[in-house]
Amino acid sequence: MFDANDKNKAMLSFDEMDEIQRPAPENVGFDAVLDSAISRRDFFKGSALLFGSGLFVKSSLAKAASLQESNGLNLFSFKDVVANSNDDITLPDGFKWKPMVSWGDPLWSKGQSFDSSDLVTEQSQNLAFGDNNDGMKHFSVQGRELLAINNEYVNFASFFSHRQSKAPESRGDVLKTQQAVGVSIVEVSAGSQGWQVVKDSPYNRRITAQTPMKITGPAKGHSLMKTQQDPDGIQSFGTWANCGSGKTPWGTYLTCEENFNGYYASTDPDITISDELKRYGLAHQGYGYDWHTVDKRFDLAQNPNEPNRSGYVVEIDPANPQTMPKKRTALGRFKHENAEMVIADNGQVVVYLGDDERGEYLYRYVSNNKYRANATSEQIDDLMENGTLYVAKFHDDGSGEWLALTSETTGMNHAEICIHTRQAASKVHATTMDRPEWVAANPNKAEVFCALTNNKNRGLKTNAGGDKQPVGGPNPRENNRYGQVLRWIPSQDNHAADTFNWNLFVLAGNPVVHPKGLLSGSQNVSSHNMFNSPDGVHFDSQGKLWIQTDGKTSNEGDFAGMGNNQMLLANPQSGEIKRFMVGPKECEVTGFSYSEDKKTIFVSIQHPGEKGGSNFPYGKLARSTVIAIWHKEGHQIA
Ligand code: FEO
Ligand code: CA
Ligand code: CA
Ligand code: CA
């Protein structure tokens, strides 16, 4: 179990733990990279590759009215919220919020009410909402409203607040963490108390680290997928590290396994970790969950293939709670952020996928066959199992291409490409990215956005596979501390086309601390709306782009004036960005969905007080919470 020396480890981010546990890659020659960055700076600042540069004039911001709501509320007319470090939700005048569901709230009446002095047991956690709510999607089923919500991991500061070590200290503690992760599916409704979970709904469901899953697609049955427990490589147990999400036109939920590696560890300190596993951050020590002490699946010394069975997109049918989730290996294995699905004009299913790690890649999946409304479940399986993965390559002139990952281009077979996807992408020399987070496709036109959150290794180190991270293209700053939002437009407005054009929708920065140069950000960043580390990007039904952040909240130095993590609203046409919400202390703002009538938006407030500094939302122990936000006049806002 965690010992006292590990206490501080519980306060580290997954990235920081990965860096500690994996030897730092080679320095790639900082001086040379810096020279090239400096020479690029002037080029980039005046370039059309930066949205708004030159072409962008502030007066055009007033023309945001093209996105005006049909009921007369122009959501861009609200007064920007001022950045702050309050332990609260701050919204523009006229908007209200309430906590809807928090970690530990029972989803069935036989569950016990959350008690912050007693916390939950393994059994009560299994009947309750999981921790660290993240990505989510809304589903309408038989006139009822469901939310499928990821529970990414557990926030040790709150989850183990009753333990001196602030970490698991018993077998029961470890098993409880396995019940607190995965996915919660809840029915919600708006009654006299506002939006709340419908307890005992037949649709309520918990999917945890122990729920049986079908392995589907090219990797199914491959020797790398076979374990002691599953010698055929066809069924795994559980999903965890579920970060972003997606929704299919056939009404299913896509949940994406991100930092899956940290749940594995080795009881034998001397085993050799293969290069294949090292690329994914597997190490002798995990993140401190100690799952390997209660379940040999997580012991690398006994089950070296088990990690090959996580790091996928998992498809879940919220309308049919008895169905088994399906791991969709055709969509590749990496630290998946989200899965943004669109149907190309010709009917092919296209899924955009980011790998959130410094210097990893941006991907696209294209099905072989075409989607038709009322497709049978066999046809759906075919669309999700038979297709091609591509990885993005960006050129400095603003063009780009999707490089197919095939036997011919990688020398790997299809199953190997789907299991060792990072290695396949390295072989075709794709563009190493500044941590691709959520991808969002504009519902009104063929254009796609991806948050590149930050990358302190840009220009300084290789990725774990030894691929260089040169400064340039969509990753224009060395030691990128602020992040940027990338946009690409598929050729001929066709998501299935293999080429595109790109620009940067916003380069985050701090124009007060850094009045000049790329650190000041693009022209649509000002002292009024500055932020760092964009993460969630989501379109609503009106085509407004919501940007959420997961960044530094010190509010000092490079980050002075930015306050807590926040949610901003952007007009993709004009480039205008306004701060709509500020979250409580030490939280990340993530996950976005909205009610059927589009009058309420649902947002995840994840790990408030992750370092112990918050009492959100009830003035007691800080708890991850999904909040509902609405306008007091009942306007449509999404
Ligand atoms: Fe769980 Fe990349 O965020
Ligand atoms: Ca994220
Ligand atoms: Ca993030
Ligand atoms: Ca997170």
XYZ file of C-alpha atoms and ligand atoms in Angstrom:
644
model
C 0.000 0.000 0.000
C 0.988 3.647 -0.094
C 3.590 4.456 2.508
C 4.238 7.814 4.090
C 7.049 8.547 1.653
C 4.572 8.311 -1.157
C 2.247 10.893 0.323
C 3.344 13.646 -1.962
C 2.923 11.347 -4.928
C -0.815 11.479 -4.398
C -0.637 15.200 -5.163
C 1.196 14.787 -8.469
C -0.503 14.817 -11.822
C -0.474 11.711 -14.019
C 1.984 13.463 -16.319
C 4.314 14.206 -13.452
C 4.153 10.622 -12.232
C 4.821 9.299 -15.728
C 7.846 11.580 -15.993
C 9.230 10.378 -12.671
C 8.732 6.732 -13.504
C 10.028 6.835 -17.024
C 13.546 8.053 -17.703
C 13.499 11.421 -19.435
C 14.053 11.159 -23.165
C 17.070 12.726 -24.810
C 17.533 16.427 -25.119
C 17.258 17.183 -28.820
C 19.540 20.195 -28.903
C 17.834 23.111 -27.268
C 19.940 25.829 -28.826
C 19.187 24.792 -32.356
C 15.511 24.503 -31.607
C 15.420 27.879 -29.907
C 17.128 29.540 -32.857
C 14.554 28.143 -35.171
C 11.748 29.209 -32.833
C 13.014 32.778 -32.738
C 13.337 32.961 -36.480
C 9.823 31.583 -36.832
C 8.286 34.048 -34.439
C 7.879 36.979 -36.777
C 6.800 34.706 -39.589
C 4.123 33.137 -37.471
C 2.808 36.285 -35.832
C 1.904 37.803 -39.172
C 0.864 34.579 -40.786
C -2.544 33.556 -41.983
C -1.880 30.306 -40.125
C -2.805 32.146 -36.969
C -6.520 32.778 -37.103
C -7.166 36.483 -36.891
C -3.669 37.658 -37.681
C -3.912 40.403 -40.238
C -7.387 39.428 -41.301
C -8.737 39.773 -37.825
C -10.209 43.126 -36.832
C -11.813 43.797 -33.490
C -14.807 45.539 -35.064
C -15.865 42.271 -36.635
C -16.611 40.942 -33.176
C -19.901 42.793 -33.147
C -21.022 40.594 -36.017
C -21.316 37.620 -33.709
C -25.051 38.076 -34.034
C -25.147 35.528 -36.833
C -25.214 32.991 -34.023
C -28.067 34.764 -32.288
C -30.529 32.502 -30.555
C -33.850 32.008 -32.255
C -35.676 33.096 -29.110
C -33.932 36.439 -29.049
C -31.239 35.823 -26.458
C -27.878 36.634 -27.953
C -25.625 34.642 -25.710
C -22.642 36.650 -26.839
C -24.150 39.758 -25.278
C -23.406 38.670 -21.709
C -20.817 40.596 -19.742
C -17.558 38.650 -19.423
C -16.991 37.054 -16.057
C -13.885 38.417 -14.331
C -11.127 35.898 -13.594
C -10.981 35.002 -9.914
C -9.725 32.475 -7.366
C -12.994 32.056 -5.490
C -14.121 28.673 -4.210
C -17.355 28.983 -6.129
C -19.009 28.969 -9.529
C -19.032 32.432 -11.107
C -21.472 33.070 -13.956
C -22.634 36.162 -15.881
C -25.628 38.098 -14.543
C -28.868 36.302 -15.255
C -27.457 32.787 -15.101
C -27.975 30.343 -12.245
C -26.480 27.004 -11.278
C -26.962 24.133 -8.870
C -25.027 20.971 -8.055
C -26.879 18.054 -9.683
C -24.903 14.979 -8.678
C -21.687 14.597 -6.683
C -19.249 11.776 -5.990
C -20.828 9.298 -3.568
C -24.474 10.273 -4.131
C -26.531 7.055 -4.188
C -28.228 6.251 -7.512
C -30.590 3.772 -5.906
C -32.638 4.219 -2.739
C -31.001 1.158 -1.185
C -27.667 3.023 -1.269
C -26.560 5.021 1.734
C -26.534 8.809 1.740
C -23.105 10.353 1.441
C -21.569 11.204 4.779
C -18.339 13.178 4.595
C -17.191 11.989 8.019
C -17.719 8.313 7.215
C -17.241 8.271 3.445
C -18.367 5.331 1.398
C -17.535 1.641 1.500
C -16.831 -0.579 -1.491
C -20.458 -1.749 -1.392
C -22.018 1.697 -1.081
C -19.695 3.095 -3.751
C -20.984 0.463 -6.151
C -24.482 1.923 -5.681
C -23.306 5.515 -5.949
C -22.088 8.072 -8.459
C -18.372 7.632 -9.171
C -15.611 10.137 -8.552
C -13.969 12.692 -10.827
C -16.795 13.205 -13.303
C -15.351 14.116 -16.698
C -16.732 13.724 -20.235
C -20.469 13.212 -20.650
C -23.206 12.978 -23.258
C -26.971 13.362 -23.121
C -29.398 10.769 -24.492
C -33.147 10.922 -24.931
C -34.671 7.473 -24.498
C -38.430 6.865 -24.521
C -39.050 10.480 -23.487
C -36.604 10.207 -20.588
C -33.330 12.096 -20.314
C -30.158 10.165 -19.553
C -26.623 11.341 -18.956
C -23.695 9.005 -19.447
C -20.827 10.442 -17.409
C -17.225 9.318 -17.132
C -15.672 8.869 -13.687
C -12.052 9.278 -14.662
C -10.171 8.426 -11.458
C -10.349 9.093 -7.735
C -9.263 12.320 -6.143
C -7.094 11.052 -3.289
C -7.339 14.304 -1.307
C -11.106 13.822 -0.906
C -11.526 10.086 -1.474
C -9.020 9.233 1.257
C -9.525 12.304 3.412
C -10.224 9.942 6.330
C -6.845 8.216 5.895
C -3.729 9.749 7.376
C -1.759 8.916 4.239
C -4.479 10.335 1.948
C -4.065 7.081 0.033
C -5.446 3.518 0.105
C -4.447 1.750 3.313
C -6.418 -1.493 3.081
C -7.725 -4.031 0.610
C -11.177 -2.486 1.062
C -9.772 0.931 0.156
C -8.303 -0.455 -3.054
C -11.505 -2.247 -4.028
C -13.461 0.925 -3.343
C -11.367 2.812 -5.893
C -12.240 0.148 -8.481
C -15.933 0.833 -7.844
C -15.531 4.613 -8.047
C -14.126 4.731 -11.590
C -15.601 3.906 -14.984
C -18.921 5.330 -16.083
C -22.158 6.349 -14.373
C -25.348 6.335 -16.402
C -28.122 8.279 -14.731
C -31.602 9.395 -15.595
C -32.085 13.085 -14.788
C -35.192 15.219 -14.616
C -36.153 18.752 -13.682
C -38.645 18.845 -10.815
C -39.520 21.453 -8.236
C -35.976 21.165 -6.838
C -34.444 21.721 -10.275
C -32.419 19.115 -12.134
C -31.632 15.981 -10.174
C -30.916 12.303 -10.598
C -33.949 9.988 -10.785
C -33.133 7.411 -8.116
C -33.966 3.791 -8.982
C -34.446 4.581 -12.684
C -34.207 1.353 -14.708
C -31.557 3.130 -16.782
C -29.259 3.948 -13.852
C -26.100 1.905 -14.185
C -22.562 1.777 -12.850
C -19.800 0.455 -15.054
C -16.623 -0.054 -13.045
C -13.134 -1.541 -13.212
C -14.754 -4.962 -12.906
C -17.584 -4.853 -15.465
C -17.238 -7.500 -18.224
C -16.364 -6.050 -21.653
C -16.324 -7.607 -25.102
C -13.121 -7.114 -27.068
C -14.027 -6.381 -30.687
C -12.204 -5.468 -33.870
C -8.799 -6.327 -35.294
C -7.084 -6.950 -31.921
C -9.707 -9.455 -30.747
C -8.097 -12.838 -30.173
C -4.567 -11.679 -31.049
C -1.792 -13.305 -29.016
C -0.935 -9.933 -27.422
C -4.489 -9.818 -26.000
C -4.379 -13.249 -24.335
C -4.021 -13.514 -20.577
C -4.246 -16.166 -17.875
C -7.799 -15.121 -17.173
C -8.827 -14.858 -20.821
C -6.756 -17.300 -22.911
C -8.812 -16.462 -26.016
C -8.269 -12.687 -25.828
C -11.945 -11.898 -26.327
C -13.221 -10.545 -23.022
C -11.722 -8.140 -20.527
C -12.955 -6.720 -17.261
C -13.567 -3.101 -16.556
C -12.789 0.328 -17.888
C -10.956 3.093 -16.039
C -9.193 6.382 -16.709
C -12.276 7.347 -18.753
C -11.591 10.880 -19.849
C -13.448 12.348 -22.805
C -16.420 10.892 -24.578
C -18.408 10.716 -27.758
C -21.847 9.923 -29.073
C -22.868 7.933 -32.108
C -25.821 8.655 -34.419
C -27.170 5.241 -33.414
C -27.574 6.372 -29.803
C -24.590 4.848 -28.031
C -21.966 6.374 -25.765
C -18.237 6.288 -26.446
C -16.027 6.424 -23.360
C -12.301 6.872 -23.812
C -9.563 5.230 -21.738
C -6.766 7.730 -21.159
C -4.169 7.330 -18.372
C -4.746 3.578 -18.079
C -1.095 2.762 -17.491
C -0.847 3.979 -13.899
C -3.097 1.215 -12.553
C -0.545 -1.496 -13.356
C 2.533 -2.188 -11.277
C 4.898 -5.067 -10.652
C 5.328 -7.235 -7.575
C 8.752 -8.144 -8.966
C 10.991 -5.065 -9.015
C 13.440 -6.804 -11.352
C 11.230 -7.664 -14.308
C 12.110 -6.112 -17.626
C 9.449 -3.756 -18.921
C 9.281 -4.150 -22.711
C 9.834 -1.178 -25.004
C 6.266 -1.656 -26.217
C 4.924 -1.134 -22.704
C 7.364 1.673 -21.923
C 5.993 3.649 -24.866
C 2.675 3.690 -23.006
C 4.200 4.700 -19.688
C 4.018 1.309 -17.987
C 6.504 1.108 -15.127
C 7.323 -1.013 -12.081
C 5.373 1.411 -9.947
C 1.937 2.694 -10.825
C 0.208 5.846 -9.684
C -0.385 4.438 -6.182
C -3.769 2.738 -6.669
C -2.268 -0.627 -5.678
C -4.716 -2.586 -7.807
C -1.943 -5.152 -8.395
C -2.089 -6.029 -4.687
C -5.701 -7.232 -4.898
C -5.939 -8.509 -8.476
C -3.117 -10.206 -10.360
C -4.474 -8.809 -13.639
C -2.725 -5.589 -12.666
C 0.583 -7.227 -11.773
C 2.924 -6.838 -14.737
C 5.110 -9.628 -13.353
C 2.240 -12.099 -13.749
C 0.248 -10.641 -16.633
C 2.435 -8.640 -19.004
C -0.279 -8.707 -21.714
C -3.030 -7.239 -19.566
C -2.117 -3.582 -20.348
C -2.650 -4.375 -24.050
C -6.342 -4.681 -23.174
C -6.762 -1.088 -22.015
C -6.266 2.238 -23.755
C -9.269 1.843 -26.051
C -12.546 3.518 -26.890
C -15.434 1.609 -25.285
C -18.963 1.692 -26.716
C -21.885 1.512 -24.275
C -25.617 1.431 -25.009
C -27.322 3.581 -22.335
C -30.807 2.593 -23.529
C -30.137 -1.097 -22.868
C -28.507 -1.467 -19.453
C -28.166 -5.230 -19.751
C -25.838 -5.029 -22.766
C -22.113 -5.639 -22.408
C -19.817 -2.715 -23.268
C -17.623 -3.238 -26.334
C -13.969 -2.308 -26.553
C -13.504 -0.937 -30.056
C -9.901 -1.822 -30.842
C -10.209 -0.590 -34.442
C -10.033 2.962 -33.039
C -6.513 2.314 -31.795
C -4.795 2.080 -28.451
C -3.317 5.162 -26.868
C -4.174 7.661 -24.147
C -7.507 8.470 -25.695
C -8.983 11.862 -24.923
C -12.350 11.788 -26.687
C -13.985 10.322 -29.784
C -15.688 12.879 -32.025
C -17.801 11.041 -34.562
C -19.163 12.553 -37.743
C -20.754 10.912 -40.754
C -18.992 11.968 -43.949
C -21.175 13.081 -46.865
C -20.735 9.691 -48.498
C -21.896 7.902 -45.331
C -18.548 6.680 -44.025
C -18.164 6.886 -40.258
C -15.315 9.216 -39.292
C -13.999 9.431 -35.729
C -11.440 12.038 -34.677
C -9.232 10.953 -31.772
C -6.468 12.661 -29.798
C -3.662 10.989 -27.832
C -3.073 13.205 -24.805
C 0.612 12.875 -24.138
C 3.452 15.245 -24.895
C 4.608 14.655 -28.437
C 2.030 12.008 -29.320
C -0.407 12.215 -32.196
C -3.795 13.188 -33.586
C -5.756 10.388 -35.295
C -8.747 9.743 -37.523
C -10.684 6.530 -38.084
C -12.676 5.979 -41.274
C -15.020 2.990 -41.613
C -14.872 0.841 -44.729
C -18.622 0.780 -45.141
C -21.321 3.419 -44.944
C -23.767 4.215 -42.193
C -27.458 4.125 -42.914
C -30.255 5.118 -40.551
C -31.799 2.059 -38.899
C -28.616 0.049 -39.350
C -28.754 -3.350 -37.648
C -26.455 -4.087 -34.719
C -24.375 -6.310 -37.021
C -23.965 -3.404 -39.445
C -22.973 -1.125 -36.548
C -20.382 -3.650 -35.398
C -19.000 -3.721 -38.930
C -18.701 0.081 -39.014
C -16.831 0.077 -35.698
C -14.593 -2.914 -36.452
C -13.660 -2.582 -40.106
C -11.930 0.601 -41.094
C -8.613 2.392 -41.348
C -6.749 4.467 -38.785
C -4.953 7.586 -39.997
C -2.566 9.944 -38.236
C -2.200 13.654 -38.934
C 0.776 15.299 -40.596
C 0.843 19.092 -40.667
C 2.859 21.166 -43.123
C 4.110 24.662 -42.380
C 2.234 26.134 -45.340
C -1.137 25.484 -43.716
C -1.853 22.217 -45.509
C -2.032 18.813 -43.923
C -2.695 15.169 -44.673
C -3.983 12.046 -43.021
C -1.420 9.242 -43.270
C -2.994 5.781 -43.377
C -1.692 3.223 -40.883
C -1.609 0.042 -42.960
C 0.607 -3.009 -43.310
C 2.270 -1.323 -46.277
C 3.055 1.926 -44.461
C 4.009 0.461 -41.071
C 5.196 -3.110 -41.639
C 2.766 -4.134 -38.881
C -0.389 -6.215 -39.279
C -3.794 -4.714 -38.561
C -4.032 -6.130 -35.017
C -0.558 -4.832 -34.164
C -1.466 -1.385 -35.518
C -4.523 -1.331 -33.260
C -2.541 -2.452 -30.174
C 0.727 -0.582 -30.729
C -0.812 2.414 -32.399
C 1.790 4.877 -31.145
C 4.578 2.839 -32.691
C 2.672 2.654 -35.976
C 2.243 6.429 -36.022
C 5.960 6.908 -35.374
C 6.768 4.743 -38.393
C 4.949 7.044 -40.799
C 6.552 10.186 -39.325
C 3.376 11.958 -38.308
C 3.496 15.339 -36.538
C 4.200 15.154 -32.807
C 1.603 17.324 -31.080
C 1.268 19.499 -27.956
C -1.010 17.003 -26.145
C -4.211 16.678 -28.200
C -7.191 16.890 -25.847
C -10.841 17.082 -26.975
C -11.759 17.280 -30.644
C -15.032 18.960 -31.675
C -16.618 19.103 -35.123
C -18.749 22.110 -36.025
C -22.314 20.897 -36.675
C -22.871 23.738 -39.159
C -19.867 23.327 -41.450
C -17.006 20.988 -42.206
C -14.409 22.200 -39.750
C -12.914 20.555 -36.704
C -11.230 21.945 -33.587
C -8.773 20.306 -31.217
C -7.410 21.695 -27.960
C -3.622 21.291 -27.726
C -3.382 21.863 -24.037
C 0.325 22.569 -23.355
C 3.667 20.827 -23.734
C 6.670 21.716 -21.640
C 8.794 19.344 -23.725
C 8.132 21.028 -27.064
C 11.480 21.858 -28.607
C 13.323 20.292 -25.689
C 12.794 16.539 -25.577
C 11.628 13.668 -27.713
C 8.464 11.724 -26.982
C 8.749 8.303 -25.318
C 9.346 6.705 -28.721
C 12.283 8.980 -29.510
C 10.389 11.104 -32.028
C 11.548 14.704 -32.077
C 9.275 17.556 -31.101
C 10.467 20.416 -33.265
C 8.917 23.838 -32.844
C 6.688 24.652 -35.803
C 3.437 24.057 -37.605
C 0.505 23.851 -35.180
C 2.950 23.624 -32.254
C 4.719 26.966 -32.620
C 6.166 27.584 -29.151
C 8.997 25.888 -27.292
C 8.141 24.889 -23.709
C 4.494 25.569 -24.519
C 2.899 26.568 -21.226
C -0.355 28.136 -22.453
C -1.695 25.846 -25.166
C -3.651 26.545 -28.354
C -6.774 25.469 -30.195
C -6.142 24.037 -33.639
C -8.671 24.064 -36.461
C -8.675 22.121 -39.693
C -10.979 22.199 -42.687
C -11.247 18.937 -44.635
C -10.623 19.231 -48.385
C -13.853 19.614 -50.357
C -15.642 19.817 -46.985
C -15.341 16.031 -46.913
C -14.388 14.460 -43.588
C -13.322 11.315 -45.435
C -10.833 13.247 -47.626
C -7.169 12.589 -46.938
C -6.043 16.230 -47.002
C -7.031 19.373 -45.136
C -6.037 22.947 -44.414
C -5.334 24.131 -40.896
C -4.853 27.229 -38.772
C -4.740 28.081 -35.106
C -8.105 29.347 -33.858
C -6.522 30.729 -30.717
C -3.038 30.764 -29.304
C -3.542 31.151 -25.550
C -1.214 33.558 -23.793
C -0.837 36.320 -21.276
C -0.733 39.709 -23.018
C -0.303 41.492 -19.659
C 2.771 39.599 -18.471
C 4.104 39.151 -22.019
C 2.966 42.155 -24.078
C 5.021 41.078 -27.112
C 5.754 37.872 -28.944
C 4.016 34.541 -29.118
C 3.571 34.336 -25.329
C 1.092 37.209 -25.578
C -1.266 34.925 -27.481
C -3.215 35.527 -30.663
C -5.212 38.702 -31.252
C -8.408 37.184 -29.894
C -6.746 36.910 -26.468
C -6.883 39.937 -24.197
C -6.540 40.857 -20.530
C -10.316 40.228 -20.289
C -10.454 36.654 -21.539
C -6.995 35.180 -21.059
C -6.726 31.561 -19.995
C -4.273 28.671 -20.165
C -4.397 24.999 -21.083
C -7.549 24.614 -23.176
C -8.826 21.046 -22.794
C -12.563 20.556 -23.418
C -13.927 21.905 -26.708
C -17.602 21.303 -27.400
C -20.130 22.590 -29.890
C -23.704 23.164 -28.839
C -26.694 22.847 -31.161
C -26.306 26.464 -32.262
C -22.721 26.073 -33.406
C -21.260 28.002 -30.481
C -17.922 26.640 -29.300
C -17.412 26.152 -25.557
C -13.808 25.979 -24.370
C -12.927 24.532 -20.957
C -9.582 24.681 -19.212
C -7.386 22.341 -17.167
C -4.395 24.484 -16.407
C -2.311 26.262 -13.856
C -4.416 28.111 -11.274
C -1.660 29.850 -9.297
C -2.844 33.214 -10.669
C 0.749 34.433 -10.526
C 3.808 34.688 -12.743
C 3.011 33.572 -16.284
C -0.518 32.807 -15.103
C -1.227 36.082 -13.280
C -4.730 37.336 -14.007
C -6.079 33.964 -15.174
C -7.555 32.739 -11.873
C -9.159 29.332 -11.526
C -9.990 26.981 -14.361
C -12.861 28.236 -16.443
C -15.232 27.859 -19.352
C -15.272 30.310 -22.245
C -17.618 30.765 -25.149
C -16.240 31.274 -28.630
C -17.732 32.285 -31.938
C -16.003 30.076 -34.510
C -16.793 32.542 -37.283
C -15.533 35.781 -35.767
C -12.971 34.383 -33.334
C -14.539 36.219 -30.409
C -13.904 34.517 -27.066
C -15.614 35.510 -23.804
C -15.214 34.050 -20.336
C -18.569 32.553 -19.312
C -17.767 30.726 -16.091
C -15.045 30.424 -13.479
C -14.874 27.199 -11.448
C -14.003 26.677 -7.783
C -10.489 26.250 -6.404
C -8.207 23.496 -7.719
C -10.834 22.105 -10.066
C -10.734 21.288 -13.735
C -13.716 22.317 -15.836
C -14.556 19.526 -18.263
C -17.417 17.643 -19.862
C -20.327 19.444 -21.474
C -23.836 18.444 -22.390
C -27.297 19.954 -22.467
C -30.902 19.064 -21.843
C -33.345 18.084 -24.572
C -34.914 21.560 -24.508
C -31.432 23.151 -24.685
C -32.285 25.424 -21.747
C -29.882 23.771 -19.312
C -26.244 22.905 -19.769
C -24.466 20.293 -17.685
C -20.796 20.762 -16.842
C -18.334 18.611 -14.904
C -16.470 20.250 -12.052
C -13.680 17.729 -11.589
C -11.447 17.327 -8.531
C -12.206 20.630 -6.748
C -9.638 20.951 -3.965
C -7.300 18.341 -5.430
C -4.620 19.733 -3.155
C -7.022 20.105 -0.228
C -7.992 23.758 -0.751
C -11.720 23.628 -1.536
C -15.056 22.947 0.148
C -17.036 22.863 -3.094
C -19.985 22.482 -3.470
C -21.570 22.064 -0.041
C -19.120 23.903 2.235
C -17.835 20.546 3.477
C -15.504 17.955 1.969
C -14.768 18.907 -1.650
C -16.501 16.579 -4.124
C -16.411 16.307 -7.882
C -19.833 17.407 -9.076
C -21.873 17.752 -12.237
C -23.607 21.122 -12.172
C -26.636 22.388 -14.085
C -26.570 25.950 -15.486
C -29.590 27.840 -16.832
C -30.789 31.362 -17.547
C -33.299 32.746 -15.069
C -35.628 33.768 -17.911
C -35.644 30.201 -19.212
C -33.914 31.005 -22.492
C -32.488 28.358 -24.731
C -28.745 28.588 -24.143
C -27.191 25.597 -25.926
Fe -8.266 13.424 -18.846
Fe -6.377 14.621 -21.374
O -7.544 14.749 -20.038
Ca -9.073 16.377 -20.626
Ca -5.952 18.106 -19.369
Ca -8.884 15.491 -15.592
